[in-house]
mmCIF file of N, CA and C in Angstrom:
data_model
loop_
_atom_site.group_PDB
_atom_site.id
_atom_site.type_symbol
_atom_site.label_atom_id
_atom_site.label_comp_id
_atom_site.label_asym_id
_atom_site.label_seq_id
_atom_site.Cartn_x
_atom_site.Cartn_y
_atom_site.Cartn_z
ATOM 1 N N UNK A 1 16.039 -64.530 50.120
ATOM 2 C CA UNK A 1 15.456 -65.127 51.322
ATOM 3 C C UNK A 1 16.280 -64.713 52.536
ATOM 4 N N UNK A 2 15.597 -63.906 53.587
ATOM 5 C CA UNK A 2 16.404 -63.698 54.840
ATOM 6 C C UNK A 2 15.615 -64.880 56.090
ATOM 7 N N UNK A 3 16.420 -65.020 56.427
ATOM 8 C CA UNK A 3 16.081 -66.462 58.086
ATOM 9 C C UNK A 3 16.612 -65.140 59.331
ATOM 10 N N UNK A 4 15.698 -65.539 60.152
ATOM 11 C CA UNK A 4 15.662 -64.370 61.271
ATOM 12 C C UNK A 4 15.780 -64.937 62.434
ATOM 13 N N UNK A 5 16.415 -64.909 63.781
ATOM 14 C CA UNK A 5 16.012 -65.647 64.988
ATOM 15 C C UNK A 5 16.306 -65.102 66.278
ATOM 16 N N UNK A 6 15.590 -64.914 66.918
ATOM 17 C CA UNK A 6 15.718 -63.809 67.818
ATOM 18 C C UNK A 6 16.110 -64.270 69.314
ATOM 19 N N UNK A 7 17.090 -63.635 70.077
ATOM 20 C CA UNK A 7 17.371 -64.317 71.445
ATOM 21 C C UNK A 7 17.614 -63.195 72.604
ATOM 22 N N UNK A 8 17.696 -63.480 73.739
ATOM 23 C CA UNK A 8 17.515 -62.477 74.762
ATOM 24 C C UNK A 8 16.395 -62.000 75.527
ATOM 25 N N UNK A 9 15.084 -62.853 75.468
ATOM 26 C CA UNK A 9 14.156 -62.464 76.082
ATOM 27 C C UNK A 9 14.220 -63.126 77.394
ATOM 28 N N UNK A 10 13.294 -63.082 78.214
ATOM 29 C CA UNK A 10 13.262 -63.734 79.790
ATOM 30 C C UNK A 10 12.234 -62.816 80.734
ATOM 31 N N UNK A 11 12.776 -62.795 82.164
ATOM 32 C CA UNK A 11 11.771 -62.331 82.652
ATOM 33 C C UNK A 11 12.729 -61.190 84.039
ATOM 34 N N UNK A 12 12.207 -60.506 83.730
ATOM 35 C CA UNK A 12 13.039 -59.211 84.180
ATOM 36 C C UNK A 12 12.025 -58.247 84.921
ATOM 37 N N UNK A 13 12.576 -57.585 86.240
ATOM 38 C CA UNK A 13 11.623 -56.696 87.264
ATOM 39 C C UNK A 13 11.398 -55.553 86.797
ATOM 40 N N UNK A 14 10.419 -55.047 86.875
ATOM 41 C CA UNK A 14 10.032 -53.969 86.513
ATOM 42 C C UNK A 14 11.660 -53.068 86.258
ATOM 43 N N UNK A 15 11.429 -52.136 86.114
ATOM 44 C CA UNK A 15 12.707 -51.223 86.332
ATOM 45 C C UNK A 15 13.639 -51.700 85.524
ATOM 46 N N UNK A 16 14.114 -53.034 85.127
ATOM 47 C CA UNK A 16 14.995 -54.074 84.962
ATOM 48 C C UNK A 16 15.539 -53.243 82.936
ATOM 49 N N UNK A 17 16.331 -54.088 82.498
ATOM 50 C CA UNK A 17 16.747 -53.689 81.006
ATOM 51 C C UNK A 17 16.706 -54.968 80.942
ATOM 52 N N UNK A 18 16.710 -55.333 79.473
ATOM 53 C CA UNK A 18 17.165 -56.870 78.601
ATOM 54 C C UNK A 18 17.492 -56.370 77.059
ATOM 55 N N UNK A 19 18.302 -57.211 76.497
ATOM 56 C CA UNK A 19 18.880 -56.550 75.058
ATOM 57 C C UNK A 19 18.628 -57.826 74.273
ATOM 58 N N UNK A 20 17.637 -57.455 73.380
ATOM 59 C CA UNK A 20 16.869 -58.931 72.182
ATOM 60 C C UNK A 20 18.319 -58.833 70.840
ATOM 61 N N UNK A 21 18.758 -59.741 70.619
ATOM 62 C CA UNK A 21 19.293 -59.749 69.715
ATOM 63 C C UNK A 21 18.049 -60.723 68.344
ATOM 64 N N UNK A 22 18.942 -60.171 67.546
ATOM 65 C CA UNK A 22 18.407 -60.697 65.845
ATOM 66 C C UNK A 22 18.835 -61.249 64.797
ATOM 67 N N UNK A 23 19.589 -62.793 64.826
ATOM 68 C CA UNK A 23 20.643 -62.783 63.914
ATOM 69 C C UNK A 23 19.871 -63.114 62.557
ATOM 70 N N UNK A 24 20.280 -62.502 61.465
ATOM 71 C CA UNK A 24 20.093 -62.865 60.054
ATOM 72 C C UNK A 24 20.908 -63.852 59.160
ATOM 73 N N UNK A 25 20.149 -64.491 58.331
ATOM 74 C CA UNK A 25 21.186 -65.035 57.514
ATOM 75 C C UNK A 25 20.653 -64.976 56.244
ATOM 76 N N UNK A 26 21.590 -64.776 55.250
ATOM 77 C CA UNK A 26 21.255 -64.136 53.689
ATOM 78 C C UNK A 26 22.069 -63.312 53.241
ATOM 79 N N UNK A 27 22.430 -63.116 52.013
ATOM 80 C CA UNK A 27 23.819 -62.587 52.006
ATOM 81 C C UNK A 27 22.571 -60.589 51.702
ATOM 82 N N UNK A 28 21.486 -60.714 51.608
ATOM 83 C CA UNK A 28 20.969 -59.260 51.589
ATOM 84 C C UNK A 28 20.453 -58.661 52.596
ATOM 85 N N UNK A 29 20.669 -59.356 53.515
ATOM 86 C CA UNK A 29 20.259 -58.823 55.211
ATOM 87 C C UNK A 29 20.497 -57.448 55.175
ATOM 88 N N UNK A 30 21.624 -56.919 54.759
ATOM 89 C CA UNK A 30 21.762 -55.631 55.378
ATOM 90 C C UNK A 30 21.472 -54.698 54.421
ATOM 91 N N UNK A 31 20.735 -54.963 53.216
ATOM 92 C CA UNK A 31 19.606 -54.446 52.344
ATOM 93 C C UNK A 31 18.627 -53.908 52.881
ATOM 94 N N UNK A 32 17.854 -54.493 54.236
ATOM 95 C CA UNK A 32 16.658 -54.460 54.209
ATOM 96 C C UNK A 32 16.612 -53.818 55.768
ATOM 97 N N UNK A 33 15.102 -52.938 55.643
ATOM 98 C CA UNK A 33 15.383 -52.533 56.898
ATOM 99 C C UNK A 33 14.889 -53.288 57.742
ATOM 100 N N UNK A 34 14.872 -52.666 59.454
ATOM 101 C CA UNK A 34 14.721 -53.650 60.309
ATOM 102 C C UNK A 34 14.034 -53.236 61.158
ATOM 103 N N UNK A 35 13.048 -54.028 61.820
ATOM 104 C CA UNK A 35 12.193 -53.843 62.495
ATOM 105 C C UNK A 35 11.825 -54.799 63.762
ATOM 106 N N UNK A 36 11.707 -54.528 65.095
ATOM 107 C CA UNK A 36 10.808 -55.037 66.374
ATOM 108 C C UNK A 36 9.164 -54.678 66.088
ATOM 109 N N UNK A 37 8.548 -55.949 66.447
ATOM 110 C CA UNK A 37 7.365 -55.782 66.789
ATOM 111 C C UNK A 37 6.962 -56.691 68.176
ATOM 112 N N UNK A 38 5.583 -56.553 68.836
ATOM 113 C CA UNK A 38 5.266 -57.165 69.814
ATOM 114 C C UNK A 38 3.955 -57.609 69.870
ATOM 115 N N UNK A 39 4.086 -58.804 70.460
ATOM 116 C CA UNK A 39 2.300 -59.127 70.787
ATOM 117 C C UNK A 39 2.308 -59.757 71.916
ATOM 118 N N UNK A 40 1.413 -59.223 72.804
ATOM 119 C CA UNK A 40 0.579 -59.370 73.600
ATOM 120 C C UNK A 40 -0.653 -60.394 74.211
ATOM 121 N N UNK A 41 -0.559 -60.973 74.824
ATOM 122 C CA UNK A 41 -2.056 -61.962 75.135
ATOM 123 C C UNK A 41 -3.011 -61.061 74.497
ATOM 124 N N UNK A 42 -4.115 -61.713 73.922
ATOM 125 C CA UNK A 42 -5.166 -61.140 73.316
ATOM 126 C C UNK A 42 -5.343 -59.879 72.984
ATOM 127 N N UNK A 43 -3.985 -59.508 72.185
ATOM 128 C CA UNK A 43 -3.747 -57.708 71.493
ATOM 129 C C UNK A 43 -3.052 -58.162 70.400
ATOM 130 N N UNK A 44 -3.654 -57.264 69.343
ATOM 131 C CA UNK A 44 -2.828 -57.683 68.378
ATOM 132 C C UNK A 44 -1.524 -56.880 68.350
ATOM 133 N N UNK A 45 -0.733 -57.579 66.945
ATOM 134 C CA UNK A 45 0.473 -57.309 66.890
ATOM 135 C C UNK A 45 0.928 -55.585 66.864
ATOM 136 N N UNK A 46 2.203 -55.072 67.533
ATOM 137 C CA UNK A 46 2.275 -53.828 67.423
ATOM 138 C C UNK A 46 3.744 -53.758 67.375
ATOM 139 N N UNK A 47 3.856 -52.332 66.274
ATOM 140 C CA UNK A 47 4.735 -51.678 66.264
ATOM 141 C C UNK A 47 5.833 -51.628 67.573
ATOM 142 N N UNK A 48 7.260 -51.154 67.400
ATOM 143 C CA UNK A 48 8.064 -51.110 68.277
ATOM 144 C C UNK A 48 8.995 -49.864 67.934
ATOM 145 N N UNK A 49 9.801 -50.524 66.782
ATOM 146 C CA UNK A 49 11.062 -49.721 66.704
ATOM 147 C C UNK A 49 11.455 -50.127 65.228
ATOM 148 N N UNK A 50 11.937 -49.247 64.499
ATOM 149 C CA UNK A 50 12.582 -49.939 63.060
ATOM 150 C C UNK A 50 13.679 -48.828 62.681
ATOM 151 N N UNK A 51 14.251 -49.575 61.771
ATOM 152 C CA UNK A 51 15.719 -49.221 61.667
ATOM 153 C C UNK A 51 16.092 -49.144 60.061
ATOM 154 N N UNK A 52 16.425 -48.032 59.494
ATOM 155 C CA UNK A 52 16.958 -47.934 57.977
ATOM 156 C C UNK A 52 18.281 -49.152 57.662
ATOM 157 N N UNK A 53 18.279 -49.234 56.545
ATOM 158 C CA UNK A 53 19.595 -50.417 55.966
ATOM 159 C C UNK A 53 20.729 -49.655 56.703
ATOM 160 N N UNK A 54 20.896 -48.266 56.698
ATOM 161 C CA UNK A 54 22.281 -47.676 57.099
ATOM 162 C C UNK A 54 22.362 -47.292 58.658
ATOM 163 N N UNK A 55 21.013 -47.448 59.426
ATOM 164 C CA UNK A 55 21.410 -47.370 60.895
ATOM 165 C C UNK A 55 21.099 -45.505 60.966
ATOM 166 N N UNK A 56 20.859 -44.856 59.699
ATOM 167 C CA UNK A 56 20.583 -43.408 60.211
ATOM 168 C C UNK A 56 19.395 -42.938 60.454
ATOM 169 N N UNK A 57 18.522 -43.780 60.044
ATOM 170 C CA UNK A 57 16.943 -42.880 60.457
ATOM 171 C C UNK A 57 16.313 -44.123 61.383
ATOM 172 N N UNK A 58 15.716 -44.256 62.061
ATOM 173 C CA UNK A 58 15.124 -45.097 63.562
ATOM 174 C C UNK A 58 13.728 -44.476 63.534
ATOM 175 N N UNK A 59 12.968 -45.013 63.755
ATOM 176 C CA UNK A 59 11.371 -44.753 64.266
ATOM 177 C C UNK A 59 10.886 -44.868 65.591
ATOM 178 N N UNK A 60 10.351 -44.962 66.077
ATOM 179 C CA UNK A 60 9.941 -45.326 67.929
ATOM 180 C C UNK A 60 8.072 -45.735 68.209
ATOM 181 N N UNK A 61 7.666 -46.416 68.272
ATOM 182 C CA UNK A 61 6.293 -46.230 69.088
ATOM 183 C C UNK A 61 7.142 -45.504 70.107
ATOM 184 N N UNK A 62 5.762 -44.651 70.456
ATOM 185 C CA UNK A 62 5.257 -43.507 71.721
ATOM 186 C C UNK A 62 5.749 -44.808 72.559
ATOM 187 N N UNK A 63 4.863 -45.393 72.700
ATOM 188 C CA UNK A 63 4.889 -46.227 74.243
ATOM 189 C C UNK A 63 6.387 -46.669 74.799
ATOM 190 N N UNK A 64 7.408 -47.001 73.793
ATOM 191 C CA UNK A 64 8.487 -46.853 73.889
ATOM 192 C C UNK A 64 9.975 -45.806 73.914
ATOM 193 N N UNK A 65 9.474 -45.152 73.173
ATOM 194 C CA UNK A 65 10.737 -43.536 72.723
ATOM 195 C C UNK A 65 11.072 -43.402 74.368
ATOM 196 N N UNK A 66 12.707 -43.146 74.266
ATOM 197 C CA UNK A 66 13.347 -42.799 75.243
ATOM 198 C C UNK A 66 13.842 -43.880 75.968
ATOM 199 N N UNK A 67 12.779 -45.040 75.855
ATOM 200 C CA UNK A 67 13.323 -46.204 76.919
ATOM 201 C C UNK A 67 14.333 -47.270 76.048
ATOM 202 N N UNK A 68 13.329 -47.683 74.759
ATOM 203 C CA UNK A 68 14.536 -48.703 74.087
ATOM 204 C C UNK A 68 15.144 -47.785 72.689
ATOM 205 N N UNK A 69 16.234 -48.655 72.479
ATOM 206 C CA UNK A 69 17.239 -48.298 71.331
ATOM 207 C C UNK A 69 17.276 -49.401 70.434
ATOM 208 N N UNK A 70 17.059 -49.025 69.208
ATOM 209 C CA UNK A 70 16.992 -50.226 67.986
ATOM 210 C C UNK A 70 18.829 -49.814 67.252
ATOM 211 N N UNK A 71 19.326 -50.696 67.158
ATOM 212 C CA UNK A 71 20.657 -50.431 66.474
ATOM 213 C C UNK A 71 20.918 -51.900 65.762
ATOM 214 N N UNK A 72 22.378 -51.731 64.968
ATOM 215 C CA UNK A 72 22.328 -53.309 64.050
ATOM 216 C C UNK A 72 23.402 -53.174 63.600
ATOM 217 N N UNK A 73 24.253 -54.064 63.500
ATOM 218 C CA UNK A 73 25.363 -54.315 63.032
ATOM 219 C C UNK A 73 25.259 -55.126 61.252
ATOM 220 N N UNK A 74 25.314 -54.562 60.310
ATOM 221 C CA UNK A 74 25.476 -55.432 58.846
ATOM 222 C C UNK A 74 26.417 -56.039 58.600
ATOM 223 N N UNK A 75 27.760 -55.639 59.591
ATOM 224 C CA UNK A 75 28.981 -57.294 59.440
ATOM 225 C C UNK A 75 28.531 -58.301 59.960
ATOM 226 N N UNK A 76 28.298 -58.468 60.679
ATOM 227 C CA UNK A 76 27.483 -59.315 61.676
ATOM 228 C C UNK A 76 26.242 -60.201 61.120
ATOM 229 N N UNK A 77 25.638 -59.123 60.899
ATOM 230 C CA UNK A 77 24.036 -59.591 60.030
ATOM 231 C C UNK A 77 23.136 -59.623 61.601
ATOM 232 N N UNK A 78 23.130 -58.826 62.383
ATOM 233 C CA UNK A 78 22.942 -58.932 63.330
ATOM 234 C C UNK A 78 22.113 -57.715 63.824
ATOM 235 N N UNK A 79 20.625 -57.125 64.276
ATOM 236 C CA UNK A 79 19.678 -56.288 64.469
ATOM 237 C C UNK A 79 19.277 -56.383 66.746
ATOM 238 N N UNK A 80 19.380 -55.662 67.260
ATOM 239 C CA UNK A 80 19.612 -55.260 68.802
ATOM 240 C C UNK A 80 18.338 -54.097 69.263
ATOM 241 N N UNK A 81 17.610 -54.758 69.870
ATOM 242 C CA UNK A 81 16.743 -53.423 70.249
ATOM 243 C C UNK A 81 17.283 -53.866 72.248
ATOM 244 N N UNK A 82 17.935 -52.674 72.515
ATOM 245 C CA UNK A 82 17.921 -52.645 73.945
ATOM 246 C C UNK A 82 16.990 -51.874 74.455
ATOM 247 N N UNK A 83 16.441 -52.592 75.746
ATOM 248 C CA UNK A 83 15.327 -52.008 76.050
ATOM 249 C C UNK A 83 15.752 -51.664 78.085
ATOM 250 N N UNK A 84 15.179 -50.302 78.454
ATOM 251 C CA UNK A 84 15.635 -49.978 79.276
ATOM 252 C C UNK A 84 14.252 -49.569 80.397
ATOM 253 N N UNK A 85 14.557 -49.355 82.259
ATOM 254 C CA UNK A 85 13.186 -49.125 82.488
ATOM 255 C C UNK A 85 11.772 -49.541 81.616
ATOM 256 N N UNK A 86 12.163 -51.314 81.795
ATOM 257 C CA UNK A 86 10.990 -52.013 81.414
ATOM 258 C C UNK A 86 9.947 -51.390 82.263
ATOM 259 N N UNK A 87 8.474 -52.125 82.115
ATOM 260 C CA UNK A 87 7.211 -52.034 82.640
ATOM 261 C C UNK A 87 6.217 -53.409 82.221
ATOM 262 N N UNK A 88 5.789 -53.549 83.367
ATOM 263 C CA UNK A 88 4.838 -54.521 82.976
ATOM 264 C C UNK A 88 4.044 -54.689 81.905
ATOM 265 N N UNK A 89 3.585 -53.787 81.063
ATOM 266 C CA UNK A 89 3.223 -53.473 79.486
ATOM 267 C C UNK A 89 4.171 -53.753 78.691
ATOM 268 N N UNK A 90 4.955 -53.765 78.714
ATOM 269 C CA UNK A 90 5.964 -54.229 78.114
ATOM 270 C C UNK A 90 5.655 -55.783 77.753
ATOM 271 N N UNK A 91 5.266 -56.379 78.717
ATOM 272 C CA UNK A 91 5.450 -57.527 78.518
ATOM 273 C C UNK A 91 4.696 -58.105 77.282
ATOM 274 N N UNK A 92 5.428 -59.069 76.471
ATOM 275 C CA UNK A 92 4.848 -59.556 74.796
ATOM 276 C C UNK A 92 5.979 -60.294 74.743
ATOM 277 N N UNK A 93 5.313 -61.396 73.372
ATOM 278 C CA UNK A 93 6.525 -61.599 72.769
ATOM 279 C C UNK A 93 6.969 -60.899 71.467
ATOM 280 N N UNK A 94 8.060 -60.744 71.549
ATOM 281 C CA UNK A 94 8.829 -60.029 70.459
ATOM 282 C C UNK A 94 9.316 -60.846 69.004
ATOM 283 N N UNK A 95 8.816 -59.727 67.865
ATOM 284 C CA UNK A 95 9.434 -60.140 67.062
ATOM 285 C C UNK A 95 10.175 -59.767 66.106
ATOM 286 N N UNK A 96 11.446 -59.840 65.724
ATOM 287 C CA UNK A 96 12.489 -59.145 64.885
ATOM 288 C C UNK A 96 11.775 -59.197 63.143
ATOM 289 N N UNK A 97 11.832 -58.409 62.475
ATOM 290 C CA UNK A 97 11.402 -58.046 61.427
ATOM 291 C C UNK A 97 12.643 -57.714 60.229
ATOM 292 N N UNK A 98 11.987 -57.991 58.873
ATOM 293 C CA UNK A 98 12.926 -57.580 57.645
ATOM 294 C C UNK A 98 11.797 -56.612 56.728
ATOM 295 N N UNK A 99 11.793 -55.522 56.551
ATOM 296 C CA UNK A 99 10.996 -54.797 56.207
ATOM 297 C C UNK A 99 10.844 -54.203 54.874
ATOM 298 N N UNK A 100 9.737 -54.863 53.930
ATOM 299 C CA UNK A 100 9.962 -53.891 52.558
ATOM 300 C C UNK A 100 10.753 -52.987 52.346
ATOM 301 N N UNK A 101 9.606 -51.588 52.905
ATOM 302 C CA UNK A 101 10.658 -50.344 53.094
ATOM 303 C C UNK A 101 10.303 -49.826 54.802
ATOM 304 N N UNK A 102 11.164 -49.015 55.341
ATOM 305 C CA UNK A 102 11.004 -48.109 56.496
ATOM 306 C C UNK A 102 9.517 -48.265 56.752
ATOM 307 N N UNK A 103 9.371 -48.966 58.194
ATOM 308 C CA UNK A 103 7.845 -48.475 58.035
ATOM 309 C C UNK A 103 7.467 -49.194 59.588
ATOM 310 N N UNK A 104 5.938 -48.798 60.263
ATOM 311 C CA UNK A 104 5.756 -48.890 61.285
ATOM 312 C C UNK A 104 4.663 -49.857 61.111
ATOM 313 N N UNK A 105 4.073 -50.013 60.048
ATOM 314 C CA UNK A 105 3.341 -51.021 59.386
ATOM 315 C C UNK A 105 3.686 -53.245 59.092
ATOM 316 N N UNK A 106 3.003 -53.799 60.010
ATOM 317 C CA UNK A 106 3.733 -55.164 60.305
ATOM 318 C C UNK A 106 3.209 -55.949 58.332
ATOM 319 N N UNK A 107 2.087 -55.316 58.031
ATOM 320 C CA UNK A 107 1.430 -55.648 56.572
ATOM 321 C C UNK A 107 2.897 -55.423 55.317
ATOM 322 N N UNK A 108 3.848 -54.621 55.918
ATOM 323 C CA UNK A 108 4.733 -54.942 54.694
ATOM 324 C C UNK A 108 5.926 -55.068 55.629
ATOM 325 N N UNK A 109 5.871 -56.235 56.222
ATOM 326 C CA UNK A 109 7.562 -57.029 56.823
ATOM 327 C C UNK A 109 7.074 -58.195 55.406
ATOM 328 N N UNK A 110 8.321 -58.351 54.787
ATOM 329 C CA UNK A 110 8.577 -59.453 54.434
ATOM 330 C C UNK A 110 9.037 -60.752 54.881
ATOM 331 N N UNK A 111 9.752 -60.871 56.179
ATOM 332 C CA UNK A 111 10.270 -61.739 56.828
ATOM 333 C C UNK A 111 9.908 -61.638 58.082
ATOM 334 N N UNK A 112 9.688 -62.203 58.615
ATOM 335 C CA UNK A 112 9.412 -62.474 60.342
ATOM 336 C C UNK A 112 10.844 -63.442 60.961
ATOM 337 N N UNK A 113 11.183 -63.379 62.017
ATOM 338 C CA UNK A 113 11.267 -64.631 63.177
ATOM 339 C C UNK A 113 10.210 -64.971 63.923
ATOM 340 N N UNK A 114 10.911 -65.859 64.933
ATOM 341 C CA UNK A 114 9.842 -67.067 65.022
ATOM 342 C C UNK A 114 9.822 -66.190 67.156
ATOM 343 N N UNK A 115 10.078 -65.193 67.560
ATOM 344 C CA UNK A 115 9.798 -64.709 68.672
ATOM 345 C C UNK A 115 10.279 -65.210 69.612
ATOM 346 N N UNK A 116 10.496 -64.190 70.991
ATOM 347 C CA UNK A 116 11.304 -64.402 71.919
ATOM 348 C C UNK A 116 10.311 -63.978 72.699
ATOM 349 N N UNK A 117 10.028 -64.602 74.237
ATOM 350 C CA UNK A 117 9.278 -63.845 75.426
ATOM 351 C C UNK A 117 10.098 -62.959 75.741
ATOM 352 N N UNK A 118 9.051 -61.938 76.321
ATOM 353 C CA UNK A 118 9.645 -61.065 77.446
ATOM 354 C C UNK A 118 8.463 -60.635 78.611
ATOM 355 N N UNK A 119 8.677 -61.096 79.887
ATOM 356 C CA UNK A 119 7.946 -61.257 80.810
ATOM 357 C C UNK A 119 8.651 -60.079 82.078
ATOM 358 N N UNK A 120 7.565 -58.636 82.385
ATOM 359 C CA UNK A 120 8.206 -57.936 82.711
ATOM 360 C C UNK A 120 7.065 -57.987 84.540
ATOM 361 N N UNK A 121 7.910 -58.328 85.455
ATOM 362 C CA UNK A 121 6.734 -58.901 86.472
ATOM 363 C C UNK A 121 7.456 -59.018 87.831
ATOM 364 N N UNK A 122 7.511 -58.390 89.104
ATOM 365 C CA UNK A 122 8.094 -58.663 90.214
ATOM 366 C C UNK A 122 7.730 -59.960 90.764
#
């Protein structure tokens, strides 16, 4: 059983950065890979960013690559997507993920948190 809870969201100007943290608890957290997803007022849930158990292979949605960085600490038990040159699309709430295997697919997270806003808006 992994427990997930995600903090660092708010409301930030266009242009602006914010860094979501993800703390885990379970002694197999750093088993499993890791994943951001987002949803949107009346859109469903979407892909973000995910992260291998060892931190070497990373994935990106398009809509994101270049702007945020998914990274994670396994002493910690602890998963970080910094996100940079927000945009008003951006805006969702976020949610930190524990993931079967590697994947861009929300149908095989095994674990969810319970989501953080992020409101990207002058």
């Amino acid at each position: 059983q992994v427990q997930l809870a995600e903090s660092g969201g708010g409301l930030v100007q266009p242009g602006g950065s914010l860094r979501l943290s993800c703390a885990g608890s379970g002694r197999t957290f750093s088993d499993y890979p890791m994943g951001w997803f987002r949803q949107a007022p009346g859109k469903e849930r979407e892909f973000v960013a995910a992260l291998s158990w060892s931190g070497d292979t990373t994935y990106y949605a398009n809509s994101v690559k270049g702007r945020f960085t998914i990274s994670r600490n396994n002493a910690q038990n602890t998963v970080y997507l910094q996100m940079n040159s927000l945009k008003p699309e951006d805006t969702a709430v976020y949610y930190c993920a524990a993931e079967r295997l590697l994947t861009t697919r929300y149908d095989l997270v095994d674990y969810w948190g319970q989501g953080t806003q992020v409101t990207v808006s002058s």
